[in-house]
Short mmCIF file of C-alpha atoms in Angstrom, two decimals:
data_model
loop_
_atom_site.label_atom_id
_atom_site.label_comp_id
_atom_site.label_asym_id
_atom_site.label_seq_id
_atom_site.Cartn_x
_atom_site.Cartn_y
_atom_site.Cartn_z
CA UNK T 231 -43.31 -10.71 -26.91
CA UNK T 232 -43.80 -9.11 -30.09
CA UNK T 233 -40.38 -7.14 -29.84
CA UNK T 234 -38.55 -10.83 -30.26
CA UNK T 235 -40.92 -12.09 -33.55
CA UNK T 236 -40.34 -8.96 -34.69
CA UNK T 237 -36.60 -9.31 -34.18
CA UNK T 238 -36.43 -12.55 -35.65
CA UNK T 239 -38.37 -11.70 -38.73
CA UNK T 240 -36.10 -8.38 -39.28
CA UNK T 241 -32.67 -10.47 -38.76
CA UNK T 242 -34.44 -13.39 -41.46
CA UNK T 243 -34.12 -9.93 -43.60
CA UNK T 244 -31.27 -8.82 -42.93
CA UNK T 245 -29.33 -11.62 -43.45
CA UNK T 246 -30.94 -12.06 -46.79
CA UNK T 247 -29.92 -9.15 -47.89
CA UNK T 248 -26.02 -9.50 -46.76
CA UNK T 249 -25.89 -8.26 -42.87
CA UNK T 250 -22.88 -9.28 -41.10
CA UNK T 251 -23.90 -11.07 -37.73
CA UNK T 252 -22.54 -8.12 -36.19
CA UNK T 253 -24.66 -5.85 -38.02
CA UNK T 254 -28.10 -8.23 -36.93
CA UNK T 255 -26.68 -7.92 -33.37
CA UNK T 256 -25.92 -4.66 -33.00
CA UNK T 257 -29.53 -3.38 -34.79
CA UNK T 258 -31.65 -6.00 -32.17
CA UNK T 259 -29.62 -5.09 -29.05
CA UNK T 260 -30.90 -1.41 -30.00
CA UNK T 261 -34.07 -2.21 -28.40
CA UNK T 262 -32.18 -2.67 -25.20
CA UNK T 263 -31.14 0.64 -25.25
CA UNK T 264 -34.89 1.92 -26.03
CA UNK T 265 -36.59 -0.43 -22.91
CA UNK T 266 -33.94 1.21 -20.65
CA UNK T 267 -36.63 4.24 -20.23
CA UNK T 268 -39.66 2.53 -19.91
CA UNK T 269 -40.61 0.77 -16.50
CA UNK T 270 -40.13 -2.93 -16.79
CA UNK T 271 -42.87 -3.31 -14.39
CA UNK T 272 -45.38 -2.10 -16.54
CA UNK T 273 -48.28 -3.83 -17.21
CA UNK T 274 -48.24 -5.74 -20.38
CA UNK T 275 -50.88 -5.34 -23.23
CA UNK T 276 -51.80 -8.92 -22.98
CA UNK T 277 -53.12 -7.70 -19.58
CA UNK T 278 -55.02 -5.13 -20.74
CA UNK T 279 -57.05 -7.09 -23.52
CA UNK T 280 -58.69 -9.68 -20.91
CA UNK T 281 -61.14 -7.26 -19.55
CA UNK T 282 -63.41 -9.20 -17.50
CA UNK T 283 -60.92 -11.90 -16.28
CA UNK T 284 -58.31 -9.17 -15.41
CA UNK T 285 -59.69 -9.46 -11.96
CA UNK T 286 -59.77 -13.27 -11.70
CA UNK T 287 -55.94 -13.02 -12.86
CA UNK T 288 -55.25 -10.96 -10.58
CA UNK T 289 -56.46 -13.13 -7.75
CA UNK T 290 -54.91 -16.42 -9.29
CA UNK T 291 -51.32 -14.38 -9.20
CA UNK T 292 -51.86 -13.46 -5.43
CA UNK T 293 -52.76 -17.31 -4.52
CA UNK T 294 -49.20 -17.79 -6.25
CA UNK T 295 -51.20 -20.04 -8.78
CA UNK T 296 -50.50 -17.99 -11.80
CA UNK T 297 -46.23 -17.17 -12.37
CA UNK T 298 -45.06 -14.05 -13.18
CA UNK T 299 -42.50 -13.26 -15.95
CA UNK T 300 -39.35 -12.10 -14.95
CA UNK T 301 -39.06 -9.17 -17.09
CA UNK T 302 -35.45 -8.38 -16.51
CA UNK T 303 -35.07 -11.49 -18.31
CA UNK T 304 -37.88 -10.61 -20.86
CA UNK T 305 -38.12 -7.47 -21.14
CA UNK T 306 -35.34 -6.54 -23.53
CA UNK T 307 -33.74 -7.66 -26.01
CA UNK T 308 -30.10 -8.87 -25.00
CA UNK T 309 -27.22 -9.50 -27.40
CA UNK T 310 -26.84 -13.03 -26.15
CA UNK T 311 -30.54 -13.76 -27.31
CA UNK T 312 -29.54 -12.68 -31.19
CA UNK T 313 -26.10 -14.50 -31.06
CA UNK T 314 -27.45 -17.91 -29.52
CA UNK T 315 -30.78 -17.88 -32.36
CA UNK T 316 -27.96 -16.88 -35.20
CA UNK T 317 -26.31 -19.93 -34.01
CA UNK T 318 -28.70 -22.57 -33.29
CA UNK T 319 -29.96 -22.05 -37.46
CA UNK T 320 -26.16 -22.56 -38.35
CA UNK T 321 -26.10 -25.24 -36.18
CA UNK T 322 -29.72 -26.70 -37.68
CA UNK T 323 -29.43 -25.80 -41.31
CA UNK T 324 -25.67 -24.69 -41.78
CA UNK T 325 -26.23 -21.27 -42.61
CA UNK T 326 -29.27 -18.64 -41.56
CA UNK T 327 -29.41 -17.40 -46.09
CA UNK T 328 -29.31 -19.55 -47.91
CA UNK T 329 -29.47 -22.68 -45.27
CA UNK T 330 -32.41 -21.53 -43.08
CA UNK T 331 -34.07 -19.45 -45.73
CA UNK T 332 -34.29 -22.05 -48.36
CA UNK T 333 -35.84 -24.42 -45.81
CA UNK T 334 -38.69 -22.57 -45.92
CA UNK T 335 -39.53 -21.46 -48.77
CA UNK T 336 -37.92 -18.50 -49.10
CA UNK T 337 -35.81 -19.38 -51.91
CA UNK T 338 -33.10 -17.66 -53.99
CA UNK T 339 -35.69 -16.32 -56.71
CA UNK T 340 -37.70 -14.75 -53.45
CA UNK T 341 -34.43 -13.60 -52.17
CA UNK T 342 -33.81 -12.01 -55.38
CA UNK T 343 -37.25 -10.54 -55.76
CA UNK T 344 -37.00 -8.95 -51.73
CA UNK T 345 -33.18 -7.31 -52.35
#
């Protein structure tokens, strides 16, 4: 979903600019409390761009050859989510700025250019 590459690119930013994990947690589980409205049975804007194989979809999910997401599990944006992908970088690279960050590129004259 775009909510979680969003999330992930916001929490690369926020950590290079000095967030406390707390902070990152806190700000992504915020979209929890914004998806608490909305009805998670919605259908999804994936769904609506197929046009003309919306209807063959459809069929496939009633022959039970097509899953469904479970979008309690998908559909937010849980704490747990943000602490367990702050951890696995740690885990992978040692730190999420400057481990993770340098890894890729965005080194500490980008870092210093983006604060």
């Amino acid at each position: 979903q775009g909510k979680d590459r969003t999330g992930i690119v916001i929490m690369l930013c926020q950590s290079a600019m000095g967030l406390s994990d707390q902070e990152i947690v806190d700000d992504y589980h915020m979209s929890e409390l914004s998806f608490q409205g909305r009805d998670r049975n919605s259908r999804s804007a994936a769904i609506d761009v197929l046009g003309p194989r919306r209807q063959q979809l459809k069929k496939r999910r009633q022959k039970g050859r097509w899953g469904s997401l479970d979008r309690k599990t998908f559909g937010g944006a849980p704490r747990n989510a943000m602490e367990t992908t702050l951890q696995a970088l740690r885990d992978e690279y040692g730190s999420v700025c400057p481990g993770y960050l340098d890894s890729i590129g965005f080194d500490i004259g980008w870092r210093r250019r983006f604060q």
